[in-house]
Amino acid sequence: MMHDIPLAWMLALSATVFVIGVVGVLVRRNALVIFMSIELMLNAGNLAFVAFSRALGSLDGQVFVFFVMTVAAAEVAVGLAIIVNVFRLKETIYVDEINLLKG
Amino acid sequence: MLALIPALPLAAVAVNLILGDRLGRRGTAFLACGAVFASFVLAALSVIHLASLPPGARTMVADVYTWMRVGDFKVDVAFLLDPLSSVMVLVVTGVGFLIHLYSVGYMAHDASFRRFFLYLNLFMFAMLTLVLAKNFLVMFVGWEGVGLCSYLLIGFWMDRPSAARAGMKAFVVNRIGDFGFLLGMLTLFAWTGSLDYERVFAAAPIVFHPGTLAITFATLALLLGATGKSAQIPLYTWLPDAMEGPTPVSALIHAATMVTAGVYMVARCHILFTMAPFSLETVAVIGAATALFAATIGVAQNDIKRVLAYSTVSQLGYMFFACGVGAFGAGIFHLMTHAFFKALLFLGAGSVIHALSGEQDMRKMGGLASRLPWTHGVMLVACVAIAGIPPFAGFFSKDEILSAAFASGHYGVWVAGLLGAVLTAFYMFRLYFLTFRGSSRLTHEAEHHLHESPAVMVAPLVVLAALSVVGGFVGLPFQEGGRRLTTLEGGAALERWLAPVFGEGGAAGASHAVPHLSFTTEWALIAVSVAAAAFGIAMASRAYAKAAGEPIAEKAPRLYGLLEHKYWIDELYDTIAVRPIRALGDVLWRFWDEKIVDGTVNGVAYVVEWASAVLRVFQTGFVGTYALFLTLGVAALIAHYLVR
């Protein structure tokens, strides 16, 4: 079995996925893609939880993962609704064409 | 009832303001004159009631309400009628009513008729508050009020720059005096803990030792206030310029009533002044100096109202030195007779000016005696009265002042007063001869419009003329209870009336120290002062009765120039006071205010503006940029914790 995959490797994978997510958020223009990148970051977090849960022999981490996934689902619902409305308003979902936050 | 005396003119002001032009000219005139007349009637009734009381208990008090109460300190809005204020209140309302009546005719063609009576009634309110006040603070309210009204009325024709300037000058010069009054008042409060006349005067002999620095300082400060209001050296310069106002105003405010407020105040505080011999000496010296000094200037003025203005300054000087030699009663007596004949002179001059369509230069008058018979008659009476020829009013009061000065041993003051009397007779008859006698020097235009004034103006003149004739008789010695009359002093009706205020003994303070003069000396003094007046009149008659030019100017041009330019005192003040203060103001304005104060405020604004310009760069409105900064921030935090 994969008993002896070290914790460090799993954390490294988690970190890699997280950074991919961060870079995705920063460089992509499409709001949907940015959204997916955020999901990547969340799931990188989940991966780290699971890894620690296994390494420490505790179920607490796995419980947290459920919470994170719930929150992520709710966030998607709200986020997508925003995106749909922005699209109706501006006819674009490219974030560099949306600068409503400037006072 | 007492409170109604000042309240009625104030009510008239309110009605005038509320109804405005709906009143119409007749309504305005009736309202204004009616209110003052009602005040006069009330004042007369009050004084009659006062006279019915025994001499020792002749005070009436009206507490209106408590103005403020701080611990033990309490100030009431309260009025006091005692023999001293009764004289003032009768003069103010009586002469004031006559002048109101006269103004109806004089201002008939003025566009701001209503505003004029508004100010005039407001003045009456303030003046009556001043004389009827029961404590220093209420007096100060009236004091400031009359100052304000004086300013408003001098600058009544504010479209004339000279009038606006004169108003401002009067206001600023009076402020210096008011500062003195305030300082004196606060000093008294600091020592006695009260502002009520009765309590201050009762406490003064206990808390002050006679002649100490504190009481001298307090009285000198009060004196400064009095010199401002009553146009004495060194603060007299505003009064001649105040002649820019309408002539009834000059008569009411700048001759008969307001300018006597200083004398009244000194007389009111006679207890304090007699405790400070140095201050009393100063009052006498200032008064005598002003009496003589202003009289010399009056000799060389050509504007009919300016002659009268300097004459007023000079006569106020007499009142001051009367107080200064301790003869407060004589000062008040002269105040009263002066109010009659000087109001008459001003109103007569106003009548002349009115007849000549606004001409005030005596060099363009002459020969008016037959053309303006009524005005001529009353002016002659007034000139004789002020010159001091018996039995006219001015003789009695002036003689009483001069003999008080002589009796108290102030021979220098007496000589100055006597010289002043000669000059008074001289310039008054110079005015008379230049205006009414000689050949006509009228311009063709003025000649054409020449007319005697309407009855509403002549009637007050006649009443005032009558008062100028008989007004002095209240100073006549009278026999009481069959007592044989051995001296001309001490028995006069007015002084007996004032005795409860100024202390028993008739001639007030003077009698404390000085024995009464002998019968012979009295008569000798009277002869001297009448001779002085007669000499002045004779000189004026010789010089001006037929002259076309200006004899003094021909004989002594340099002296005349000096007098005509009023000793260059205005210029002197301009150099030593006005300009340095303006320069200081300029520095404070251009450097301190504009650079330091404004600089600080603007500097703060500049810093905020610069900082926001920098920060604005970071606010792009793009989510990506914000996310980038967020990430960089988190990365920096992580780096920080890792490195640490």
Tab-separated table of N, CA, C and O in Angstrom, chain B residues 291-383:
chain	number	residue	atom	x	y	z
B	291	ALA	N	-11.851	123.236	28.643
B	291	ALA	CA	-12.709	124.414	28.513
B	291	ALA	C	-11.987	125.509	27.748
B	291	ALA	O	-12.545	126.131	26.837
B	292	LEU	N	-10.727	125.729	28.095
B	292	LEU	CA	-9.975	126.812	27.459
B	292	LEU	C	-9.545	126.427	26.051
B	292	LEU	O	-9.707	127.178	25.084
B	293	PHE	N	-9.021	125.226	25.927
B	293	PHE	CA	-8.457	124.743	24.672
B	293	PHE	C	-9.508	124.708	23.564
B	293	PHE	O	-9.328	125.255	22.473
B	294	ALA	N	-10.647	124.096	23.866
B	294	ALA	CA	-11.691	123.980	22.850
B	294	ALA	C	-12.246	125.351	22.497
B	294	ALA	O	-12.591	125.612	21.343
B	295	ALA	N	-12.293	126.262	23.510
B	295	ALA	CA	-12.812	127.597	23.228
B	295	ALA	C	-11.923	128.308	22.221
B	295	ALA	O	-12.417	128.982	21.309
B	296	THR	N	-10.598	128.144	22.354
B	296	THR	CA	-9.721	128.816	21.398
B	296	THR	C	-9.934	128.272	19.995
B	296	THR	O	-9.895	129.024	19.023
B	297	ILE	N	-10.166	126.971	19.879
B	297	ILE	CA	-10.394	126.416	18.541
B	297	ILE	C	-11.695	126.951	17.966
B	297	ILE	O	-11.778	127.288	16.788
B	298	GLY	N	-12.698	127.063	18.857
B	298	GLY	CA	-14.004	127.538	18.405
B	298	GLY	C	-13.953	128.913	17.772
B	298	GLY	O	-14.783	129.260	16.931
B	299	VAL	N	-12.956	129.690	18.165
B	299	VAL	CA	-12.843	131.059	17.645
B	299	VAL	C	-12.581	131.063	16.142
B	299	VAL	O	-12.978	131.991	15.445
B	300	ALA	N	-11.935	130.050	15.641
B	300	ALA	CA	-11.482	130.114	14.254
B	300	ALA	C	-12.163	129.097	13.337
B	300	ALA	O	-11.633	128.761	12.293
B	301	GLN	N	-13.334	128.627	13.729
B	301	GLN	CA	-14.028	127.695	12.836
B	301	GLN	C	-15.061	128.449	12.004
B	301	GLN	O	-15.678	129.404	12.486
B	302	ASN	N	-15.259	128.012	10.796
B	302	ASN	CA	-16.207	128.713	9.930
B	302	ASN	C	-17.500	127.951	9.722
B	302	ASN	O	-18.481	128.514	9.263
B	303	ASP	N	-17.483	126.660	10.033
B	303	ASP	CA	-18.701	125.869	9.926
B	303	ASP	C	-19.532	126.140	11.173
B	303	ASP	O	-19.050	125.968	12.294
B	304	ILE	N	-20.752	126.567	10.979
B	304	ILE	CA	-21.570	127.004	12.126
B	304	ILE	C	-21.715	125.893	13.156
B	304	ILE	O	-21.674	126.111	14.372
B	305	LYS	N	-21.848	124.640	12.667
B	305	LYS	CA	-22.019	123.542	13.615
B	305	LYS	C	-20.725	123.193	14.325
B	305	LYS	O	-20.732	122.737	15.463
B	306	ARG	N	-19.603	123.406	13.644
B	306	ARG	CA	-18.324	123.107	14.310
B	306	ARG	C	-18.034	124.086	15.430
B	306	ARG	O	-17.460	123.713	16.455
B	307	VAL	N	-18.413	125.345	15.226
B	307	VAL	CA	-18.250	126.313	16.314
B	307	VAL	C	-19.012	125.806	17.532
B	307	VAL	O	-18.500	125.773	18.651
B	308	LEU	N	-20.252	125.366	17.273
B	308	LEU	CA	-21.076	124.881	18.381
B	308	LEU	C	-20.498	123.610	18.983
B	308	LEU	O	-20.568	123.392	20.194
B	309	ALA	N	-19.888	122.781	18.138
B	309	ALA	CA	-19.306	121.541	18.644
B	309	ALA	C	-18.161	121.845	19.598
B	309	ALA	O	-18.084	121.291	20.698
B	310	TYR	N	-17.272	122.757	19.190
B	310	TYR	CA	-16.166	123.103	20.086
B	310	TYR	C	-16.685	123.799	21.325
B	310	TYR	O	-16.143	123.650	22.419
B	311	SER	N	-17.747	124.574	21.133
B	311	SER	CA	-18.358	125.206	22.293
B	311	SER	C	-18.879	124.140	23.262
B	311	SER	O	-18.714	124.269	24.483
B	312	THR	N	-19.466	123.086	22.715
B	312	THR	CA	-19.951	122.005	23.576
B	312	THR	C	-18.800	121.374	24.349
B	312	THR	O	-18.890	121.164	25.560
B	313	VAL	N	-17.713	121.079	23.631
B	313	VAL	CA	-16.554	120.485	24.290
B	313	VAL	C	-16.096	121.385	25.428
B	313	VAL	O	-15.827	120.951	26.555
B	314	SER	N	-16.064	122.683	25.125
B	314	SER	CA	-15.600	123.650	26.113
B	314	SER	C	-16.537	123.695	27.326
B	314	SER	O	-16.091	123.684	28.480
B	315	GLN	N	-17.844	123.730	27.059
B	315	GLN	CA	-18.800	123.808	28.171
B	315	GLN	C	-18.774	122.532	29.005
B	315	GLN	O	-18.927	122.570	30.228
B	316	LEU	N	-18.564	121.392	28.337
B	316	LEU	CA	-18.427	120.141	29.094
B	316	LEU	C	-17.208	120.218	30.002
B	316	LEU	O	-17.196	119.678	31.104
B	317	GLY	N	-16.185	120.919	29.511
B	317	GLY	CA	-15.000	121.141	30.332
B	317	GLY	C	-15.360	121.861	31.621
B	317	GLY	O	-14.881	121.517	32.694
B	318	TYR	N	-16.256	122.857	31.497
B	318	TYR	CA	-16.696	123.569	32.710
B	318	TYR	C	-17.348	122.600	33.693
B	318	TYR	O	-17.098	122.637	34.894
B	319	MET	N	-18.212	121.720	33.144
B	319	MET	CA	-18.888	120.777	34.044
B	319	MET	C	-17.861	119.891	34.743
B	319	MET	O	-17.963	119.603	35.933
B	320	PHE	N	-16.847	119.478	33.967
B	320	PHE	CA	-15.839	118.603	34.571
B	320	PHE	C	-15.085	119.322	35.655
B	320	PHE	O	-14.846	118.766	36.721
B	321	PHE	N	-14.673	120.561	35.378
B	321	PHE	CA	-13.869	121.143	36.450
B	321	PHE	C	-14.728	121.536	37.639
B	321	PHE	O	-14.231	121.576	38.760
B	322	ALA	N	-16.009	121.751	37.397
B	322	ALA	CA	-16.891	121.928	38.554
B	322	ALA	C	-16.836	120.686	39.436
B	322	ALA	O	-16.662	120.763	40.646
B	323	CYS	N	-16.941	119.509	38.782
B	323	CYS	CA	-16.844	118.272	39.560
B	323	CYS	C	-15.471	118.157	40.192
B	323	CYS	O	-15.326	117.720	41.336
B	324	GLY	N	-14.455	118.550	39.436
B	324	GLY	CA	-13.080	118.405	39.905
B	324	GLY	C	-12.793	119.238	41.139
B	324	GLY	O	-11.988	118.846	41.978
B	325	VAL	N	-13.437	120.411	41.251
B	325	VAL	CA	-13.203	121.203	42.456
B	325	VAL	C	-14.191	120.832	43.551
B	325	VAL	O	-14.265	121.476	44.575
B	326	GLY	N	-14.961	119.771	43.299
B	326	GLY	CA	-15.848	119.266	44.345
B	326	GLY	C	-17.248	119.828	44.279
B	326	GLY	O	-18.096	119.445	45.067
B	327	ALA	N	-17.513	120.728	43.326
B	327	ALA	CA	-18.844	121.322	43.247
B	327	ALA	C	-19.695	120.523	42.268
B	327	ALA	O	-20.024	120.992	41.180
B	328	PHE	N	-20.028	119.296	42.684
B	328	PHE	CA	-20.782	118.420	41.780
B	328	PHE	C	-22.133	119.019	41.438
B	328	PHE	O	-22.604	118.922	40.308
B	329	GLY	N	-22.746	119.651	42.443
B	329	GLY	CA	-24.050	120.258	42.208
B	329	GLY	C	-23.974	121.317	41.120
B	329	GLY	O	-24.824	121.390	40.240
B	330	ALA	N	-22.908	122.131	41.178
B	330	ALA	CA	-22.748	123.173	40.169
B	330	ALA	C	-22.555	122.548	38.794
B	330	ALA	O	-23.072	123.055	37.788
B	331	GLY	N	-21.819	121.445	38.738
B	331	GLY	CA	-21.617	120.755	37.461
B	331	GLY	C	-22.940	120.304	36.879
B	331	GLY	O	-23.203	120.491	35.688
B	332	ILE	N	-23.784	119.704	37.726
B	332	ILE	CA	-25.079	119.230	37.249
B	332	ILE	C	-25.967	120.411	36.852
B	332	ILE	O	-26.706	120.364	35.862
B	333	PHE	N	-25.851	121.492	37.617
B	333	PHE	CA	-26.606	122.698	37.282
B	333	PHE	C	-26.216	123.196	35.891
B	333	PHE	O	-27.069	123.474	35.030
B	334	HIS	N	-24.916	123.257	35.629
B	334	HIS	CA	-24.473	123.721	34.319
B	334	HIS	C	-24.889	122.735	33.238
B	334	HIS	O	-25.245	123.140	32.126
B	335	LEU	N	-24.844	121.459	33.585
B	335	LEU	CA	-25.299	120.427	32.641
B	335	LEU	C	-26.727	120.729	32.196
B	335	LEU	O	-27.062	120.672	31.012
B	336	MET	N	-27.556	121.097	33.170
B	336	MET	CA	-28.965	121.340	32.860
B	336	MET	C	-29.133	122.594	32.003
B	336	MET	O	-29.740	122.554	30.935
B	337	THR	N	-28.548	123.701	32.449
B	337	THR	CA	-28.732	124.941	31.676
B	337	THR	C	-28.090	124.789	30.301
B	337	THR	O	-28.629	125.255	29.296
B	338	HIS	N	-26.949	124.115	30.264
B	338	HIS	CA	-26.282	123.902	28.978
B	338	HIS	C	-27.171	123.104	28.038
B	338	HIS	O	-27.243	123.389	26.849
B	339	ALA	N	-27.862	122.109	28.587
B	339	ALA	CA	-28.755	121.311	27.737
B	339	ALA	C	-29.784	122.229	27.088
B	339	ALA	O	-30.098	122.075	25.907
B	340	PHE	N	-30.303	123.197	27.852
B	340	PHE	CA	-31.302	124.097	27.275
B	340	PHE	C	-30.699	124.966	26.179
B	340	PHE	O	-31.148	124.959	25.036
B	341	PHE	N	-29.659	125.723	26.536
B	341	PHE	CA	-29.227	126.700	25.544
B	341	PHE	C	-28.418	126.078	24.415
B	341	PHE	O	-28.443	126.581	23.297
B	342	LYS	N	-27.735	124.944	24.682
B	342	LYS	CA	-26.976	124.370	23.578
B	342	LYS	C	-27.904	123.633	22.611
B	342	LYS	O	-27.707	123.695	21.402
B	343	ALA	N	-28.933	122.987	23.155
B	343	ALA	CA	-29.925	122.397	22.251
B	343	ALA	C	-30.547	123.506	21.417
B	343	ALA	O	-30.738	123.365	20.199
B	344	LEU	N	-30.840	124.625	22.060
B	344	LEU	CA	-31.427	125.760	21.345
B	344	LEU	C	-30.484	126.259	20.259
B	344	LEU	O	-30.902	126.517	19.121
B	345	LEU	N	-29.190	126.375	20.597
B	345	LEU	CA	-28.225	126.855	19.605
B	345	LEU	C	-28.168	125.916	18.410
B	345	LEU	O	-28.169	126.345	17.261
B	346	PHE	N	-28.112	124.615	18.702
B	346	PHE	CA	-28.013	123.665	17.600
B	346	PHE	C	-29.277	123.687	16.753
B	346	PHE	O	-29.217	123.682	15.521
B	347	LEU	N	-30.434	123.713	17.434
B	347	LEU	CA	-31.672	123.699	16.669
B	347	LEU	C	-31.809	124.999	15.880
B	347	LEU	O	-32.279	125.000	14.739
B	348	GLY	N	-31.375	126.112	16.488
B	348	GLY	CA	-31.390	127.381	15.762
B	348	GLY	C	-30.475	127.318	14.554
B	348	GLY	O	-30.845	127.727	13.439
B	349	ALA	N	-29.272	126.765	14.775
B	349	ALA	CA	-28.349	126.608	13.656
B	349	ALA	C	-28.969	125.705	12.599
B	349	ALA	O	-28.845	125.961	11.390
B	350	GLY	N	-29.663	124.661	13.058
B	350	GLY	CA	-30.339	123.770	12.119
B	350	GLY	C	-31.386	124.529	11.331
B	350	GLY	O	-31.544	124.328	10.120
B	351	SER	N	-32.083	125.411	12.012
B	351	SER	CA	-33.102	126.210	11.345
B	351	SER	C	-32.463	127.095	10.269
B	351	SER	O	-32.986	127.242	9.163
B	352	VAL	N	-31.299	127.675	10.597
B	352	VAL	CA	-30.574	128.486	9.618
B	352	VAL	C	-30.157	127.621	8.431
B	352	VAL	O	-30.365	127.983	7.272
B	353	ILE	N	-29.596	126.455	8.763
B	353	ILE	CA	-29.118	125.565	7.699
B	353	ILE	C	-30.291	125.130	6.818
B	353	ILE	O	-30.188	125.107	5.587
B	354	HIS	N	-31.401	124.826	7.481
B	354	HIS	CA	-32.604	124.409	6.760
B	354	HIS	C	-33.065	125.529	5.819
B	354	HIS	O	-33.402	125.291	4.661
B	355	ALA	N	-33.024	126.769	6.351
B	355	ALA	CA	-33.476	127.911	5.551
B	355	ALA	C	-32.564	128.135	4.359
B	355	ALA	O	-33.012	128.570	3.291
B	356	LEU	N	-31.282	127.838	4.538
B	356	LEU	CA	-30.329	128.101	3.457
B	356	LEU	C	-30.085	126.854	2.609
B	356	LEU	O	-29.062	126.756	1.943
B	357	SER	N	-30.972	125.894	2.663
B	357	SER	CA	-30.867	124.673	1.846
B	357	SER	C	-29.555	123.946	2.076
B	357	SER	O	-28.912	123.484	1.133
B	358	GLY	N	-29.121	123.849	3.338
B	358	GLY	CA	-27.972	123.000	3.648
B	358	GLY	C	-26.644	123.721	3.756
B	358	GLY	O	-25.624	123.085	3.980
B	359	GLU	N	-26.633	125.044	3.633
B	359	GLU	CA	-25.361	125.768	3.740
B	359	GLU	C	-24.937	125.844	5.211
B	359	GLU	O	-25.733	126.204	6.066
B	360	GLN	N	-23.654	125.469	5.513
B	360	GLN	CA	-23.204	125.513	6.906
B	360	GLN	C	-22.053	126.487	7.100
B	360	GLN	O	-21.612	126.713	8.222
B	361	ASP	N	-21.530	127.047	6.018
B	361	ASP	CA	-20.370	127.922	6.121
B	361	ASP	C	-20.828	129.338	6.462
B	361	ASP	O	-21.550	129.960	5.689
B	362	MET	N	-20.365	129.832	7.627
B	362	MET	CA	-20.820	131.150	8.066
B	362	MET	C	-20.329	132.263	7.146
B	362	MET	O	-20.886	133.356	7.146
B	363	ARG	N	-19.284	131.990	6.376
B	363	ARG	CA	-18.802	133.023	5.465
B	363	ARG	C	-19.795	133.260	4.341
B	363	ARG	O	-19.715	134.244	3.630
B	364	LYS	N	-20.721	132.310	4.167
B	364	LYS	CA	-21.723	132.492	3.117
B	364	LYS	C	-23.090	132.800	3.715
B	364	LYS	O	-24.117	132.510	3.107
B	365	MET	N	-23.083	133.383	4.927
B	365	MET	CA	-24.353	133.774	5.544
B	365	MET	C	-24.337	135.294	5.707
B	365	MET	O	-23.788	136.005	4.879
B	366	GLY	N	-24.908	135.771	6.793
B	366	GLY	CA	-24.877	137.208	7.046
B	366	GLY	C	-26.202	137.860	6.731
B	366	GLY	O	-26.897	137.493	5.779
B	367	GLY	N	-26.563	138.815	7.596
B	367	GLY	CA	-27.758	139.614	7.347
B	367	GLY	C	-29.058	138.847	7.423
B	367	GLY	O	-30.055	139.239	6.828
B	368	LEU	N	-29.072	137.751	8.185
B	368	LEU	CA	-30.292	136.939	8.205
B	368	LEU	C	-31.313	137.416	9.252
B	368	LEU	O	-32.422	136.896	9.306
B	369	ALA	N	-30.918	138.393	10.064
B	369	ALA	CA	-31.772	138.781	11.190
B	369	ALA	C	-33.190	139.116	10.749
B	369	ALA	O	-34.166	138.668	11.362
B	370	SER	N	-33.346	139.899	9.696
B	370	SER	CA	-34.679	140.308	9.277
B	370	SER	C	-35.373	139.211	8.478
B	370	SER	O	-36.597	139.154	8.418
B	371	ARG	N	-34.574	138.326	7.886
B	371	ARG	CA	-35.174	137.298	7.041
B	371	ARG	C	-35.706	136.127	7.858
B	371	ARG	O	-36.661	135.466	7.468
B	372	LEU	N	-35.038	135.827	8.961
B	372	LEU	CA	-35.464	134.711	9.825
B	372	LEU	C	-35.726	135.265	11.220
B	372	LEU	O	-34.952	135.026	12.148
B	373	PRO	N	-36.782	136.024	11.398
B	373	PRO	CA	-36.953	136.746	12.675
B	373	PRO	C	-37.016	135.836	13.892
B	373	PRO	O	-36.382	136.105	14.911
B	374	TRP	N	-37.780	134.747	13.807
B	374	TRP	CA	-37.902	133.847	14.962
B	374	TRP	C	-36.570	133.209	15.296
B	374	TRP	O	-36.140	133.207	16.451
B	375	THR	N	-35.938	132.658	14.283
B	375	THR	CA	-34.646	132.007	14.511
B	375	THR	C	-33.656	133.009	15.095
B	375	THR	O	-32.906	132.709	16.030
B	376	HIS	N	-33.666	134.205	14.540
B	376	HIS	CA	-32.748	135.229	15.028
B	376	HIS	C	-32.995	135.519	16.500
B	376	HIS	O	-32.058	135.570	17.301
B	377	GLY	N	-34.260	135.677	16.844
B	377	GLY	CA	-34.590	135.998	18.230
B	377	GLY	C	-34.097	134.941	19.192
B	377	GLY	O	-33.418	135.245	20.181
B	378	VAL	N	-34.412	133.683	18.899
B	378	VAL	CA	-34.040	132.628	19.844
B	378	VAL	C	-32.531	132.429	19.879
B	378	VAL	O	-31.954	132.141	20.932
B	379	MET	N	-31.887	132.609	18.727
B	379	MET	CA	-30.430	132.457	18.720
B	379	MET	C	-29.775	133.542	19.563
B	379	MET	O	-28.788	133.295	20.253
B	380	LEU	N	-30.328	134.742	19.504
B	380	LEU	CA	-29.767	135.827	20.312
B	380	LEU	C	-29.902	135.476	21.796
B	380	LEU	O	-28.960	135.630	22.576
B	381	VAL	N	-31.066	134.977	22.161
B	381	VAL	CA	-31.270	134.555	23.557
B	381	VAL	C	-30.235	133.505	23.947
B	381	VAL	O	-29.589	133.592	24.999
B	382	ALA	N	-30.058	132.509	23.064
B	382	ALA	CA	-29.128	131.423	23.386
B	382	ALA	C	-27.715	131.944	23.507
B	382	ALA	O	-26.969	131.542	24.408
B	383	CYS	N	-27.319	132.852	22.617
B	383	CYS	CA	-25.950	133.387	22.668
B	383	CYS	C	-25.731	134.157	23.963
B	383	CYS	O	-24.678	134.036	24.605
